[in-house]
Amino acid sequence: DAGVTQSPTHLIKTRGQQVTLRCSPKSGHDTVSWYQQALGQGPQFIFQYYEEEERQRGNFPDRFSGHQFPNYSSELNVNALLLGDSALYLCASNSEGLNTEAFFGQGTRLTVV
Amino acid sequence: DAKTTQPNSMESNEEEPVHLPCNHSTISGTDYIHWYRQLPSQGPEYVIHGLTSNVNNRMASLAIAEDRKSSTLILHRATLRDAAVYYCILRVTGTASKLTFGTGTRLQVTL
């Protein structure tokens, strides 16, 4: 079992550009969540996808959008990149249901210059 | 979201037990207490969770106060590989399963 896989591992983008990050959940998992982790901070919840729909969203602007595919994989898109979007982006998956443990990927390190 | 309070950092000697405290005075009756840890350059990793009773697994033990306003994660014998940031999280109720992270406790383990 490969666990949660994210791609790419590192990315450098210029201000104003758009970026797409990808996540494949752990086998058997149907729920995918995305988190942003700035340096020295804990991860902050961006949004969660279940059954190809955004089910819950954190306090992030509309520049952050996502998608979930029928195979449960997911993408995170960020438009009009700002320097402040530089962070580690983490994907987590779990099975639908209360209080099941979440499995995290290694993250994508995004640097905006 | 109910909040948790943890010390910023703690130190331990290798092979010694470690008690990591967490205060959550505004916990609601159906919030579960989860612990995750994040090793350097890795994503967070699930450690343990509980509701009211103390819990044990292969990684750690979780001691929950009778009034549920605090809990303690116990690593029975710390190793260098346990050096990480430990997060205490209250899992919100309902079908959504988001995790609300604080700044956690950075655990340093020395020889």
Tab-separated table of C-alpha atoms in Angstrom:
chain	number	residue	atom	x	y	z
A	1	ASP	CA	0.000	0.000	0.000
A	2	ALA	CA	1.605	3.243	-1.155
A	3	GLY	CA	-0.278	5.387	1.336
A	4	VAL	CA	-1.122	8.969	0.362
A	5	THR	CA	0.983	10.210	-2.536
A	6	GLN	CA	1.379	13.822	-3.594
A	7	SER	CA	2.969	15.370	-6.637
A	8	PRO	CA	5.103	17.225	-7.259
A	9	THR	CA	7.265	17.255	-4.136
A	10	HIS	CA	8.652	20.718	-4.817
A	11	LEU	CA	7.513	23.563	-7.043
A	12	ILE	CA	8.639	27.109	-7.753
A	13	LYS	CA	6.178	29.563	-9.284
A	14	THR	CA	6.103	33.277	-10.029
A	15	ARG	CA	3.613	35.699	-8.514
A	16	GLY	CA	0.376	35.816	-10.496
A	17	GLN	CA	0.770	32.351	-11.939
A	18	GLN	CA	-1.537	29.407	-11.338
A	19	VAL	CA	-0.585	26.054	-9.839
A	20	THR	CA	-2.149	22.585	-9.623
A	21	LEU	CA	-1.164	20.086	-6.942
A	22	ARG	CA	-2.204	16.442	-7.030
A	23	CYS	CA	-3.062	13.820	-4.428
A	24	SER	CA	-3.823	10.120	-4.550
A	25	PRO	CA	-5.495	8.866	-1.372
A	26	LYS	CA	-4.640	5.733	0.508
A	27	SER	CA	-6.286	2.636	-0.949
A	28	GLY	CA	-9.828	2.268	0.376
A	29	HIS	CA	-10.191	5.913	1.371
A	30	ASP	CA	-12.886	8.101	-0.144
A	31	THR	CA	-12.399	11.449	1.615
A	32	VAL	CA	-9.603	13.873	0.786
A	33	SER	CA	-8.676	17.007	2.717
A	34	TRP	CA	-6.130	19.679	1.879
A	35	TYR	CA	-4.070	21.681	4.373
A	36	GLN	CA	-1.627	24.575	4.095
A	37	GLN	CA	1.323	24.680	6.471
A	38	ALA	CA	3.380	27.849	6.704
A	39	LEU	CA	6.874	27.634	8.180
A	40	GLY	CA	6.747	27.145	11.950
A	41	GLN	CA	2.968	26.827	12.056
A	42	GLY	CA	0.530	23.947	12.310
A	43	PRO	CA	-1.378	22.863	9.204
A	44	GLN	CA	-4.456	24.942	8.358
A	45	PHE	CA	-7.516	23.275	6.814
A	46	ILE	CA	-8.311	24.447	3.275
A	47	PHE	CA	-11.175	22.178	2.200
A	48	GLN	CA	-12.419	18.624	2.072
A	49	TYR	CA	-13.834	16.546	-0.761
A	50	TYR	CA	-16.191	13.601	-0.526
A	51	GLU	CA	-18.161	12.016	-3.370
A	52	GLU	CA	-16.607	14.559	-5.762
A	53	GLU	CA	-18.143	17.467	-3.870
A	54	GLU	CA	-16.535	20.092	-1.643
A	55	ARG	CA	-18.070	19.278	1.707
A	56	GLN	CA	-16.367	21.724	4.035
A	57	ARG	CA	-14.139	24.728	3.566
A	58	GLY	CA	-11.746	26.608	5.799
A	59	ASN	CA	-11.003	30.327	5.786
A	60	PHE	CA	-9.295	30.520	2.394
A	61	PRO	CA	-10.136	32.804	-0.545
A	62	ASP	CA	-11.797	31.649	-3.752
A	63	ARG	CA	-8.377	31.598	-5.423
A	64	PHE	CA	-8.092	28.188	-3.799
A	65	SER	CA	-10.225	25.590	-5.539
A	66	GLY	CA	-10.229	21.861	-5.854
A	67	HIS	CA	-11.614	18.824	-7.498
A	68	GLN	CA	-12.116	15.184	-6.687
A	69	PHE	CA	-12.235	12.539	-9.385
A	70	PRO	CA	-14.295	9.313	-9.488
A	71	ASN	CA	-11.220	7.345	-8.395
A	72	TYR	CA	-11.086	9.583	-5.257
A	73	SER	CA	-7.872	11.336	-6.274
A	74	SER	CA	-7.898	15.088	-5.901
A	75	GLU	CA	-6.371	18.303	-7.170
A	76	LEU	CA	-5.773	21.612	-5.448
A	77	ASN	CA	-5.641	24.672	-7.692
A	78	VAL	CA	-4.396	28.082	-6.649
A	79	ASN	CA	-4.855	31.049	-8.968
A	80	ALA	CA	-3.118	34.435	-8.969
A	81	LEU	CA	-0.354	33.247	-6.683
A	82	LEU	CA	0.887	35.569	-3.953
A	83	LEU	CA	4.186	35.442	-2.110
A	84	GLY	CA	2.198	34.496	1.001
A	85	ASP	CA	1.006	31.306	-0.666
A	86	SER	CA	4.481	29.868	-0.206
A	87	ALA	CA	3.984	26.902	2.105
A	88	LEU	CA	3.869	23.138	2.443
A	89	TYR	CA	0.601	21.816	1.054
A	90	LEU	CA	-0.553	18.597	2.654
A	91	CYS	CA	-3.155	16.144	1.473
A	92	ALA	CA	-4.877	13.805	3.922
A	93	SER	CA	-7.246	10.942	3.270
A	94	ASN	CA	-9.544	8.853	5.405
A	95	SER	CA	-12.651	6.746	5.157
A	96	GLU	CA	-16.002	8.415	5.587
A	97	GLY	CA	-17.096	8.200	9.167
A	98	LEU	CA	-16.545	9.835	12.471
A	99	ASN	CA	-13.161	9.895	14.094
A	100	THR	CA	-11.258	7.625	11.786
A	101	GLU	CA	-7.590	8.412	11.578
A	102	ALA	CA	-6.360	10.578	8.730
A	103	PHE	CA	-3.333	9.606	6.693
A	104	PHE	CA	-1.169	12.415	5.370
A	105	GLY	CA	1.095	12.601	2.370
A	106	GLN	CA	4.616	14.039	2.484
A	107	GLY	CA	3.355	17.307	1.054
A	108	THR	CA	4.225	19.615	-1.819
A	109	ARG	CA	6.584	22.463	-1.003
A	110	LEU	CA	5.427	25.496	-3.022
A	111	THR	CA	7.666	28.523	-3.309
A	112	VAL	CA	6.290	31.682	-4.917
A	113	VAL	CA	8.902	34.187	-6.088
B	1	ASP	CA	-13.973	24.955	16.968
B	2	ALA	CA	-12.938	24.031	20.491
B	3	LYS	CA	-9.349	25.057	21.197
B	4	THR	CA	-6.455	23.249	22.801
B	5	THR	CA	-3.487	24.628	24.716
B	6	GLN	CA	-0.098	22.917	24.728
B	7	PRO	CA	3.377	23.919	25.889
B	8	ASN	CA	5.539	25.179	23.040
B	9	SER	CA	8.375	22.773	23.758
B	10	MET	CA	9.525	19.974	26.015
B	11	GLU	CA	12.731	18.022	26.456
B	12	SER	CA	13.300	14.423	27.419
B	13	ASN	CA	16.177	12.022	27.813
B	14	GLU	CA	16.227	8.919	25.686
B	15	GLU	CA	14.686	5.835	27.293
B	16	GLU	CA	12.754	7.999	29.766
B	17	PRO	CA	8.941	8.349	29.803
B	18	VAL	CA	7.466	11.563	28.418
B	19	HIS	CA	4.188	13.156	29.436
B	20	LEU	CA	2.849	15.700	26.960
B	21	PRO	CA	-0.032	17.752	28.413
B	22	CYS	CA	-2.977	19.331	26.625
B	23	ASN	CA	-5.711	21.573	28.001
B	24	HIS	CA	-9.100	21.710	26.303
B	25	SER	CA	-11.433	23.369	28.773
B	26	THR	CA	-14.127	24.137	26.160
B	27	ILE	CA	-14.426	20.569	24.897
B	28	SER	CA	-17.969	19.491	24.073
B	29	GLY	CA	-19.453	16.211	25.218
B	30	THR	CA	-18.998	14.392	21.925
B	31	ASP	CA	-15.609	15.761	20.837
B	32	TYR	CA	-12.928	13.119	20.536
B	33	ILE	CA	-9.355	13.941	21.560
B	34	HIS	CA	-6.846	13.135	18.831
B	35	TRP	CA	-3.072	13.277	18.860
B	36	TYR	CA	-0.918	13.561	15.770
B	37	ARG	CA	2.810	14.090	15.450
B	38	GLN	CA	4.915	15.543	12.690
B	39	LEU	CA	8.486	14.433	12.233
B	40	PRO	CA	10.879	16.780	10.422
B	41	SER	CA	10.173	17.038	6.688
B	42	GLN	CA	7.164	14.728	6.873
B	43	GLY	CA	3.385	15.016	6.959
B	44	PRO	CA	1.553	14.571	10.265
B	45	GLU	CA	1.112	11.037	11.551
B	46	TYR	CA	-1.768	9.727	13.654
B	47	VAL	CA	-0.765	8.679	17.171
B	48	ILE	CA	-3.868	7.921	19.215
B	49	HIS	CA	-7.369	9.137	20.040
B	50	GLY	CA	-9.975	8.720	22.774
B	51	LEU	CA	-13.280	9.980	24.124
B	52	THR	CA	-13.495	9.370	27.873
B	53	SER	CA	-11.502	6.318	28.852
B	54	ASN	CA	-7.728	6.009	28.821
B	55	VAL	CA	-6.400	4.409	25.655
B	56	ASN	CA	-3.280	2.420	24.811
B	57	ASN	CA	-1.749	1.425	21.508
B	58	ARG	CA	1.652	0.357	20.248
B	59	MET	CA	2.854	3.948	19.975
B	60	ALA	CA	1.582	5.618	23.137
B	61	SER	CA	-1.003	5.921	25.876
B	62	LEU	CA	-3.626	8.619	26.262
B	63	ALA	CA	-4.788	9.609	29.731
B	64	ILE	CA	-7.994	11.672	29.813
B	65	ALA	CA	-9.064	13.629	32.874
B	66	GLU	CA	-12.384	12.707	34.403
B	67	ASP	CA	-13.892	16.104	33.477
B	68	ARG	CA	-12.303	15.800	29.982
B	69	LYS	CA	-10.879	19.311	30.237
B	70	SER	CA	-7.336	18.016	29.858
B	71	SER	CA	-5.433	15.023	28.567
B	72	THR	CA	-1.881	13.689	28.545
B	73	LEU	CA	-0.070	11.802	25.832
B	74	ILE	CA	2.398	9.358	27.339
B	75	LEU	CA	5.394	7.986	25.463
B	76	HIS	CA	6.632	5.193	27.684
B	77	ARG	CA	10.247	5.180	26.519
B	78	ALA	CA	11.275	8.088	24.350
B	79	THR	CA	13.713	7.431	21.533
B	80	LEU	CA	15.522	9.844	19.235
B	81	ARG	CA	12.965	8.943	16.560
B	82	ASP	CA	10.196	10.387	18.747
B	83	ALA	CA	11.581	13.910	18.317
B	84	ALA	CA	8.719	15.702	16.568
B	85	VAL	CA	5.963	18.278	16.960
B	86	TYR	CA	3.005	16.749	18.786
B	87	TYR	CA	-0.464	18.132	18.136
B	88	CYS	CA	-3.476	17.690	20.404
B	89	ILE	CA	-6.671	18.125	18.374
B	90	LEU	CA	-10.369	18.041	19.171
B	91	ARG	CA	-12.202	16.354	16.367
B	92	VAL	CA	-15.378	18.253	15.476
B	93	THR	CA	-18.558	16.244	15.451
B	94	GLY	CA	-20.623	15.550	12.375
B	95	THR	CA	-19.760	13.843	9.127
B	96	ALA	CA	-16.928	16.225	8.261
B	97	SER	CA	-13.612	15.099	9.607
B	98	LYS	CA	-11.381	18.153	9.403
B	99	LEU	CA	-8.547	18.519	11.880
B	100	THR	CA	-7.888	21.883	13.513
B	101	PHE	CA	-4.186	22.064	14.368
B	102	GLY	CA	-2.654	24.455	16.869
B	103	THR	CA	1.081	25.108	17.099
B	104	GLY	CA	1.726	21.889	19.017
B	105	THR	CA	4.547	20.884	21.375
B	106	ARG	CA	8.027	20.441	19.958
B	107	LEU	CA	9.606	17.461	21.732
B	108	GLN	CA	13.376	17.244	21.869
B	109	VAL	CA	14.939	13.932	22.864
B	110	THR	CA	18.554	13.822	23.925
B	111	LEU	CA	20.999	11.003	24.676
